Short mmCIF file of C-alpha atoms in Angstrom, two decimals:
data_model
loop_
_atom_site.label_atom_id
_atom_site.label_comp_id
_atom_site.label_asym_id
_atom_site.label_seq_id
_atom_site.Cartn_x
_atom_site.Cartn_y
_atom_site.Cartn_z
CA MET A 218 121.24 77.18 94.46
CA MET A 219 118.05 78.63 95.89
CA ALA A 220 117.43 78.59 99.61
CA THR A 221 115.21 75.55 100.17
CA LEU A 222 113.04 74.23 102.89
CA SER A 223 114.85 71.01 103.78
CA ASP A 224 113.64 70.98 107.37
CA PRO A 225 110.74 73.37 107.93
CA MET A 226 111.68 73.85 111.57
CA VAL A 227 115.29 74.89 110.90
CA PRO A 228 115.84 78.55 110.02
CA SER A 229 118.21 79.62 107.28
CA PRO A 230 120.44 82.64 107.89
CA PHE A 231 119.59 85.86 106.00
CA ARG A 232 121.47 89.14 106.30
CA ILE A 233 119.72 92.54 106.30
CA GLN A 234 121.04 94.47 103.29
CA ARG A 235 118.73 97.47 103.38
CA VAL A 236 116.15 99.00 105.68
CA LEU A 237 113.57 101.42 104.24
CA LYS A 238 111.39 103.43 106.55
CA GLU A 239 107.83 103.33 105.18
CA THR A 240 105.94 105.08 107.99
CA TYR A 241 106.64 106.08 111.58
CA ASP A 242 106.28 102.43 112.69
CA THR A 243 106.67 100.35 109.53
CA TYR A 244 109.87 99.31 107.78
CA THR A 245 110.74 97.30 104.70
CA LEU A 246 113.70 94.96 105.12
CA GLU A 247 115.65 93.60 102.18
CA LEU A 248 117.47 90.38 103.02
CA ASP A 249 120.08 88.31 101.21
CA PRO A 250 120.88 84.67 102.00
CA ALA A 251 123.88 84.46 104.34
CA ASN A 252 124.60 80.84 103.49
CA GLY A 253 125.61 81.22 99.86
CA ALA A 254 122.19 80.45 98.38
CA ASP A 255 121.20 82.37 95.24
CA GLY A 256 117.87 83.61 96.49
CA PHE A 257 114.47 82.67 97.79
CA SER A 258 111.57 81.44 95.67
CA PHE A 259 108.03 82.02 96.86
CA ALA A 260 104.50 82.46 95.59
CA PRO A 261 102.60 85.77 96.10
CA GLY A 262 100.78 85.69 99.44
CA GLN A 263 103.08 83.27 101.25
CA PHE A 264 104.78 84.10 104.52
CA ASN A 265 107.95 83.31 106.43
CA MET A 266 108.71 82.75 110.07
CA VAL A 267 111.41 85.29 110.87
CA TYR A 268 113.59 84.65 113.90
CA VAL A 269 115.49 87.27 115.85
CA SER A 270 118.18 85.50 117.81
CA GLY A 271 117.48 85.45 121.52
CA VAL A 272 114.17 87.29 121.14
CA GLY A 273 111.67 85.16 119.22
CA GLU A 274 110.02 84.32 115.95
CA VAL A 275 107.10 85.92 114.11
CA PRO A 276 105.17 85.20 110.91
CA ILE A 277 105.67 87.91 108.30
CA SER A 278 104.29 88.05 104.78
CA ILE A 279 106.70 88.30 101.90
CA SER A 280 106.25 91.65 100.17
CA GLY A 281 108.82 91.51 97.37
CA ASP A 282 108.68 90.66 93.69
CA PRO A 283 108.36 86.91 93.06
CA ASP A 284 110.25 87.38 89.78
CA LYS A 285 113.23 88.79 91.68
CA PRO A 286 114.01 86.03 94.14
CA ARG A 287 117.59 87.15 94.80
CA THR A 288 116.37 89.48 97.53
CA LEU A 289 113.85 88.51 100.17
CA VAL A 290 111.64 91.46 101.13
CA HIS A 291 109.53 91.81 104.26
CA THR A 292 107.51 94.83 105.34
CA VAL A 293 107.26 94.85 109.11
CA ARG A 294 105.18 96.93 111.46
CA SER A 295 106.83 97.48 114.79
CA VAL A 296 104.12 96.37 117.20
CA GLY A 297 105.63 93.75 119.52
CA THR A 298 108.92 92.68 121.08
CA VAL A 299 110.15 90.72 118.07
CA THR A 300 109.02 93.17 115.41
CA GLN A 301 110.49 96.08 117.36
CA LYS A 302 113.87 94.30 117.38
CA LEU A 303 113.46 93.45 113.70
CA CYS A 304 112.79 97.05 112.76
CA ALA A 305 115.60 98.32 114.97
CA GLY A 306 118.11 95.92 113.42
CA GLY A 307 120.38 97.66 110.97
CA ARG A 308 122.23 96.57 107.85
CA GLY A 309 124.37 93.48 108.29
CA ARG A 310 122.33 91.90 111.04
CA VAL A 311 121.63 88.18 110.50
CA LEU A 312 118.12 86.82 110.97
CA GLY A 313 116.76 83.29 110.82
CA VAL A 314 114.14 82.59 108.18
CA ARG A 315 111.86 79.56 107.87
CA GLY A 316 109.62 79.32 104.87
CA PRO A 317 107.96 80.05 102.58
CA PHE A 318 104.75 78.74 104.08
CA GLY A 319 101.08 78.72 103.24
CA THR A 320 98.79 79.18 100.30
CA SER A 321 99.08 81.94 97.72
CA TRP A 322 96.95 84.51 95.90
CA PRO A 323 95.10 83.02 92.90
CA VAL A 324 97.10 84.83 90.24
CA GLU A 325 96.82 81.89 87.82
CA GLN A 326 93.09 81.40 88.42
CA ALA A 327 92.58 85.11 87.73
CA VAL A 328 94.04 84.88 84.21
CA GLY A 329 91.41 86.12 81.74
CA SER A 330 89.40 87.88 84.46
CA ASP A 331 89.30 91.37 85.86
CA VAL A 332 91.22 91.70 89.10
CA VAL A 333 90.36 93.90 92.05
CA VAL A 334 92.80 94.18 94.93
CA VAL A 335 91.37 95.71 98.10
CA CYS A 336 93.68 96.34 101.02
CA GLY A 337 93.86 98.36 104.19
CA GLY A 338 96.82 99.52 106.26
CA ILE A 339 99.73 97.10 106.13
CA GLY A 340 97.50 94.69 104.18
CA LEU A 341 99.07 96.09 101.02
CA ALA A 342 102.33 94.31 101.89
CA PRO A 343 101.12 90.69 101.40
CA LEU A 344 99.36 91.79 98.20
CA ARG A 345 102.32 93.57 96.64
CA PRO A 346 103.83 90.34 95.21
CA ALA A 347 100.49 89.60 93.52
CA ILE A 348 100.40 93.14 92.10
CA TYR A 349 103.96 92.69 90.78
CA HIS A 350 102.96 89.40 89.17
CA VAL A 351 99.82 90.80 87.55
CA MET A 352 101.73 93.81 86.24
CA ALA A 353 104.51 91.62 84.85
CA ASN A 354 101.88 89.57 83.02
CA ARG A 355 99.48 92.40 82.31
CA GLU A 356 98.29 91.06 78.97
CA LYS A 357 96.83 87.98 80.65
CA TYR A 358 94.32 89.94 82.74
CA GLY A 359 91.33 92.16 82.07
CA ARG A 360 90.86 95.40 83.97
CA VAL A 361 92.91 95.67 87.15
CA ALA A 362 92.02 97.89 90.10
CA LEU A 363 93.98 98.48 93.29
CA LEU A 364 91.88 100.02 96.09
CA TYR A 365 93.93 100.96 99.12
CA GLY A 366 92.87 102.55 102.40
CA ALA A 367 94.91 103.86 105.30
CA ARG A 368 94.35 105.98 108.39
CA THR A 369 96.14 109.08 107.14
CA PRO A 370 98.38 110.01 104.19
CA GLU A 371 101.36 109.49 106.51
CA ASP A 372 100.32 105.85 107.04
CA LEU A 373 100.46 104.91 103.35
CA LEU A 374 103.00 102.27 102.40
CA TYR A 375 105.17 102.31 99.28
CA LYS A 376 104.74 106.03 98.65
CA LEU A 377 107.10 105.96 95.69
CA GLU A 378 105.49 102.98 94.00
CA LEU A 379 101.85 104.03 94.34
CA PRO A 380 102.17 107.07 92.03
CA ARG A 381 104.18 104.96 89.58
CA TRP A 382 101.46 102.33 89.49
CA ARG A 383 98.81 105.01 89.12
CA GLY A 384 100.73 106.47 86.19
CA GLN A 385 100.21 103.26 84.22
CA PHE A 386 97.32 103.51 81.83
CA ASP A 387 96.22 99.93 82.40
CA LEU A 388 95.94 99.96 86.18
CA GLN A 389 93.31 101.81 88.21
CA VAL A 390 94.81 102.86 91.54
CA GLU A 391 92.54 104.51 94.09
CA VAL A 392 93.83 105.49 97.49
CA THR A 393 91.74 106.76 100.38
CA VAL A 394 92.46 107.80 103.95
CA ASP A 395 90.22 108.12 107.00
CA ALA A 396 91.46 111.56 107.93
CA ALA A 397 93.40 114.26 106.14
CA THR A 398 94.15 117.94 106.33
CA GLY A 399 93.85 120.53 103.60
CA GLY A 400 97.00 119.61 101.70
CA TRP A 401 95.71 116.15 100.71
CA ARG A 402 94.32 115.98 97.17
CA GLY A 403 93.20 112.35 97.30
CA ASN A 404 90.09 110.60 98.60
CA VAL A 405 88.87 110.72 102.18
CA GLY A 406 86.63 107.91 103.43
CA VAL A 407 86.96 104.22 104.20
CA VAL A 408 88.22 101.82 101.55
CA THR A 409 84.74 100.32 101.04
CA THR A 410 83.64 103.60 99.41
CA LEU A 411 86.07 102.93 96.56
CA ILE A 412 84.35 99.68 95.55
CA PRO A 413 81.10 100.95 93.93
CA PRO A 414 82.81 103.30 91.43
CA ALA A 415 85.79 101.01 90.68
CA ARG A 416 86.06 99.82 87.09
CA PHE A 417 85.64 96.04 86.92
CA ASP A 418 83.07 93.58 85.65
CA ALA A 419 81.87 92.10 88.95
CA GLU A 420 80.74 88.75 87.61
CA ASN A 421 84.04 88.18 85.87
CA THR A 422 86.31 89.48 88.61
CA VAL A 423 88.71 87.86 91.02
CA ALA A 424 88.96 89.86 94.25
CA MET A 425 91.93 89.71 96.61
CA VAL A 426 91.41 91.28 100.02
CA CYS A 427 93.84 91.85 102.86
CA GLY A 428 93.81 93.99 105.97
CA PRO A 429 92.56 93.95 109.53
CA GLU A 430 89.62 91.58 109.93
CA VAL A 431 87.02 94.28 110.59
CA MET A 432 88.05 96.06 107.39
CA MET A 433 87.85 92.81 105.43
CA ARG A 434 84.39 92.04 106.82
CA PHE A 435 82.92 95.29 105.51
CA THR A 436 84.87 95.02 102.28
CA LEU A 437 83.44 91.55 101.62
CA LEU A 438 79.92 92.87 102.14
CA GLU A 439 80.54 95.64 99.63
CA LEU A 440 82.07 93.26 97.08
CA GLU A 441 79.07 90.98 97.49
CA LYS A 442 76.74 93.95 96.99
CA ARG A 443 78.63 94.83 93.83
CA GLY A 444 78.10 91.25 92.59
CA VAL A 445 81.54 89.63 92.91
CA PRO A 446 80.92 85.89 93.47
CA SER A 447 82.20 84.66 96.84
CA GLU A 448 84.00 81.79 95.09
CA ASN A 449 86.02 84.43 93.21
CA THR A 450 86.87 86.33 96.38
CA PHE A 451 90.03 85.57 98.34
CA VAL A 452 91.13 86.81 101.74
CA SER A 453 94.35 86.57 103.72
CA MET A 454 93.74 85.64 107.34
CA GLU A 455 95.82 86.23 110.42
CA ARG A 456 96.02 84.21 113.61
CA ASN A 457 98.73 83.44 116.13
CA MET A 458 101.03 81.25 114.03
CA LYS A 459 103.85 79.40 115.80
CA CYS A 460 105.07 76.26 114.02
CA ALA A 461 103.82 77.29 110.53
CA VAL A 462 103.38 73.66 109.47
CA GLY A 463 100.11 72.69 111.13
CA PHE A 464 101.51 70.84 114.15
CA CYS A 465 100.96 73.13 117.09
CA GLY A 466 97.35 74.23 116.49
CA HIS A 467 97.89 77.81 117.62
CA CYS A 468 96.41 79.20 114.43
CA GLN A 469 93.33 77.03 114.23
CA PHE A 470 90.44 78.79 112.49
CA GLY A 471 87.31 76.65 112.44
CA PRO A 472 88.37 73.34 110.91
CA THR A 473 91.46 74.84 109.29
CA PHE A 474 94.93 75.93 110.27
CA ILE A 475 95.82 79.36 108.94
CA CYS A 476 99.49 78.42 108.54
CA LYS A 477 99.02 75.45 106.22
CA ASP A 478 95.46 75.77 104.82
CA GLY A 479 95.87 79.55 104.52
CA PRO A 480 96.75 82.32 104.95
CA VAL A 481 94.96 82.89 101.63
CA PHE A 482 91.49 81.36 101.60
CA ARG A 483 88.68 81.33 99.09
CA TYR A 484 86.01 83.30 100.89
CA ASP A 485 83.10 80.88 100.33
CA GLN A 486 85.12 78.14 102.05
CA ILE A 487 85.51 80.05 105.31
CA GLN A 488 82.47 82.32 105.19
CA PRO A 489 80.61 80.66 108.12
CA PHE A 490 83.65 81.02 110.38
CA PHE A 491 84.44 84.51 109.24
CA VAL A 492 81.34 85.91 110.87
CA THR A 493 81.52 83.76 114.03
CA ARG A 494 82.69 85.91 116.92
CA GLU A 495 84.07 83.08 119.01
CA ILE A 496 86.58 81.90 116.39
CA MET B 66 72.58 123.12 78.61
CA ALA B 67 69.35 122.23 76.83
CA ALA B 68 66.40 121.07 78.97
CA GLU B 69 66.29 117.77 77.02
CA SER B 70 69.87 117.11 77.98
CA LEU B 71 69.26 117.92 81.64
CA GLU B 72 66.21 115.67 81.58
CA ARG B 73 68.30 112.85 80.16
CA ILE B 74 71.10 113.32 82.71
CA LEU B 75 68.73 113.46 85.66
CA GLY B 76 66.65 110.58 84.30
CA GLU B 77 69.73 108.37 84.09
CA HIS B 78 71.00 109.24 87.57
CA PRO B 79 70.33 106.57 90.24
CA PHE B 80 68.96 109.27 92.59
CA PHE B 81 65.94 109.69 90.30
CA GLU B 82 65.44 106.03 89.42
CA GLY B 83 61.74 105.09 89.34
CA LEU B 84 60.54 108.67 89.73
CA LYS B 85 57.31 109.65 87.93
CA LYS B 86 57.93 111.66 84.79
CA ALA B 87 55.95 114.66 86.09
CA TYR B 88 58.13 114.79 89.19
CA LEU B 89 61.28 114.40 87.15
CA GLN B 90 60.20 117.45 85.15
CA LEU B 91 59.92 119.40 88.41
CA PHE B 92 63.54 118.54 89.19
CA VAL B 93 64.60 119.49 85.66
CA ASP B 94 62.92 122.87 86.12
CA CYS B 95 64.96 123.38 89.30
CA ALA B 96 68.28 122.25 87.75
CA SER B 97 71.20 124.10 86.25
CA ASN B 98 74.60 123.16 84.99
CA VAL B 99 77.54 124.40 87.13
CA ARG B 100 81.31 124.22 87.03
CA PHE B 101 83.93 124.75 89.71
CA ASN B 102 87.66 125.11 89.24
CA ALA B 103 90.15 123.22 91.37
CA GLY B 104 90.34 124.85 94.79
CA GLU B 105 87.07 126.76 94.39
CA MET B 106 84.59 126.71 97.29
CA ILE B 107 81.17 125.34 96.33
CA PHE B 108 79.64 126.34 99.66
CA ARG B 109 80.92 127.39 103.06
CA GLU B 110 80.12 126.13 106.53
CA GLY B 111 77.33 128.20 108.12
CA GLU B 112 75.99 129.68 104.87
CA ASP B 113 72.35 129.21 103.86
CA ALA B 114 71.86 125.79 102.29
CA ASP B 115 69.46 126.12 99.41
CA LYS B 116 70.97 123.81 96.78
CA PHE B 117 72.28 120.32 96.29
CA TYR B 118 74.48 118.93 93.56
CA LEU B 119 74.84 115.85 91.40
CA ILE B 120 78.53 115.55 90.64
CA ARG B 121 79.08 114.70 86.99
CA GLN B 122 82.85 114.95 86.91
CA GLY B 123 85.61 115.80 89.37
CA LYS B 124 86.05 115.54 93.10
CA VAL B 125 84.73 117.53 96.05
CA ALA B 126 86.14 117.63 99.60
CA LEU B 127 83.84 118.24 102.56
CA GLU B 128 85.79 120.34 105.01
CA THR B 129 85.68 121.83 108.43
CA TYR B 130 88.12 124.01 110.31
CA ALA B 131 90.20 123.38 113.36
CA PRO B 132 92.68 125.95 114.68
CA GLN B 133 95.28 126.56 111.97
CA ARG B 134 94.21 123.68 109.78
CA THR B 135 91.50 122.49 107.46
CA VAL B 136 90.22 118.98 108.11
CA ILE B 137 88.75 116.97 105.24
CA ILE B 138 85.81 114.87 106.45
CA GLN B 139 85.07 113.04 103.22
CA THR B 140 85.50 113.31 99.49
CA LEU B 141 82.79 112.77 96.91
CA GLY B 142 83.24 111.97 93.25
CA GLU B 143 81.49 111.34 89.97
CA GLY B 144 77.87 110.19 90.29
CA GLU B 145 77.55 111.16 93.95
CA VAL B 146 75.10 113.59 95.52
CA LEU B 147 76.54 116.53 97.42
CA GLY B 148 74.61 118.17 100.25
CA TRP B 149 71.55 117.50 102.35
CA SER B 150 71.58 120.45 104.76
CA TRP B 151 69.00 122.10 102.48
CA LEU B 152 66.51 119.43 103.66
CA VAL B 153 66.98 119.85 107.39
CA PRO B 154 66.30 123.01 109.45
CA PRO B 155 67.95 125.45 109.98
CA TYR B 156 69.00 124.95 106.33
CA ARG B 157 72.62 125.92 106.82
CA TRP B 158 75.66 124.02 105.57
CA ARG B 159 77.23 121.97 108.36
CA PHE B 160 80.50 121.65 106.43
CA GLY B 161 82.19 123.49 103.64
CA ALA B 162 82.64 121.93 100.18
CA ARG B 163 85.62 122.61 97.95
CA ALA B 164 86.31 121.28 94.46
CA THR B 165 89.73 119.59 94.63
CA GLU B 166 89.86 119.34 90.86
CA LEU B 167 87.84 120.73 87.97
CA THR B 168 84.29 119.69 88.85
CA ARG B 169 81.15 119.74 86.77
CA ALA B 170 77.80 119.22 88.43
CA ILE B 171 74.07 119.72 88.15
CA ALA B 172 72.86 122.14 90.83
CA LEU B 173 69.29 121.66 92.06
CA ASP B 174 67.33 124.38 93.78
CA GLY B 175 66.58 122.82 97.16
CA LYS B 176 64.56 125.77 98.40
CA CYS B 177 62.20 125.45 95.44
CA LEU B 178 61.96 121.68 95.95
CA ARG B 179 61.22 122.16 99.66
CA GLY B 180 58.31 124.40 98.72
CA ASN B 181 57.04 121.91 96.13
CA SER B 182 57.30 119.11 98.67
CA GLU B 183 55.22 121.03 101.21
CA GLU B 184 52.49 121.37 98.60
CA ASP B 185 52.76 117.80 97.31
CA HIS B 186 53.61 115.30 100.04
CA ASP B 187 53.95 112.44 97.54
CA LEU B 188 56.79 114.35 95.97
CA GLY B 189 58.18 115.08 99.43
CA TYR B 190 58.07 111.38 100.30
CA GLU B 191 59.90 110.42 97.10
CA LEU B 192 62.52 113.05 97.84
CA MET B 193 62.96 112.01 101.47
CA LYS B 194 63.20 108.30 100.53
CA ARG B 195 66.05 109.06 98.18
CA ALA B 196 67.79 111.45 100.53
CA ALA B 197 67.49 108.92 103.38
CA GLN B 198 69.39 106.34 101.33
CA ILE B 199 72.24 108.74 100.79
CA MET B 200 72.25 109.73 104.47
CA GLU B 201 72.31 106.04 105.44
CA ARG B 202 75.32 105.36 103.21
CA ARG B 203 77.17 108.38 104.58
CA LEU B 204 76.30 107.38 108.15
CA GLN B 205 77.67 103.87 107.59
CA ALA B 206 80.82 105.29 106.05
CA ALA B 207 81.24 107.67 108.99
CA ARG B 208 80.78 104.77 111.43
CA LEU B 209 83.49 102.81 109.65
CA GLN B 210 85.79 105.82 109.86
CA LEU B 211 85.10 105.95 113.60
CA LEU B 212 85.88 102.23 113.88
CA ASP B 213 89.43 102.96 112.78
CA VAL B 214 89.36 99.79 110.65
CA TYR B 215 93.07 99.88 109.82
CA GLY B 216 94.13 100.22 113.41
CA SER B 217 93.45 96.76 114.77
CA GLY B 218 96.82 95.34 113.90
CA PRO B 219 98.74 94.33 110.84
CA ALA B 220 97.84 91.49 108.52
CA LYS B 221 100.96 89.66 109.68
CA ARG B 222 103.35 90.62 112.42
#
């Protein structure tokens, strides 16, 4: 029996089985159902509302492998009261989980096309399930490029997986950081500088973009310059999500609610709102 | 490398796109093929800047020095143009450049081109137009680095 969403407002109990420290402030939590369920099915790009008893609830993207639903994986940056408690919680702690919620990355639509994944900072976490899916079905896609930017080499997520992905002959992985010292052998510069030389056929490419909004804005400009159609470009948006089912209106973004119409949007459908400061 | 081959390489490079053939020949006459091993300095901060490079293969790190550490400002790769200090007085490199892997490039004699540009302002204009585009791209990239685009919060909390 998989954990299911019988009542979207009622959390299911999940127990922390493993905590991996990714960076000085970011942790990956592996959770197992604490109610006897077999696992947790989700689509790449979806998120959960994770509840820390007595503290509060936050939306967190699912960062695990959709083909391995036995373990629910979240990568969490410790930035607020709830996420600090989440990251401080050790093995065995029980959390409440509501979800999965929201739209997903267009991994089916991208079949037959080239795929470019552009992410910055912790934006790699919501894209990792899509990368797992594409790699598990590699023969269905054309060229695949992962372009990842972070502040420094110390801020990179998934440091063991990145070299493994890069070692595959059918996946272009380019990593860049904003600042580095002499020991760094990789790229230095913002993630947008990786787009012009990346290997993909722009007109036949599906782009998936995730990161802080300012990073996405400049990335979208660069993808447009390269010739990727805006209807083939997808972004994951963030707003203050509370109910996650479109009732409360906290996450309204133009005429949409991020929690139920997003978080993954086709760029041409939200383009006018994306560049509106007041939204 | 044969002159025909240099002419072809320069002619196909975006930096020279749309340039009159006579001018392209001037660049070919000022060009030579160079190679740097991984870790080798291409130029050092403060040295006279009298060349620029079209990177054909490899990667170059622009560096400066802080006490007890080297700071990498930017990296440049295949197809990119390295160096513009040769165009701007006092013609000294503002940063050092080190090949981080085996790098092959075309070196162009900037001092010679400066002289040619003084004599032929049309050539100088063509050169400055192209250099300005590169400077603009680097300026935008530097601005984005200053913006700290990854620092404004996670995609989800």
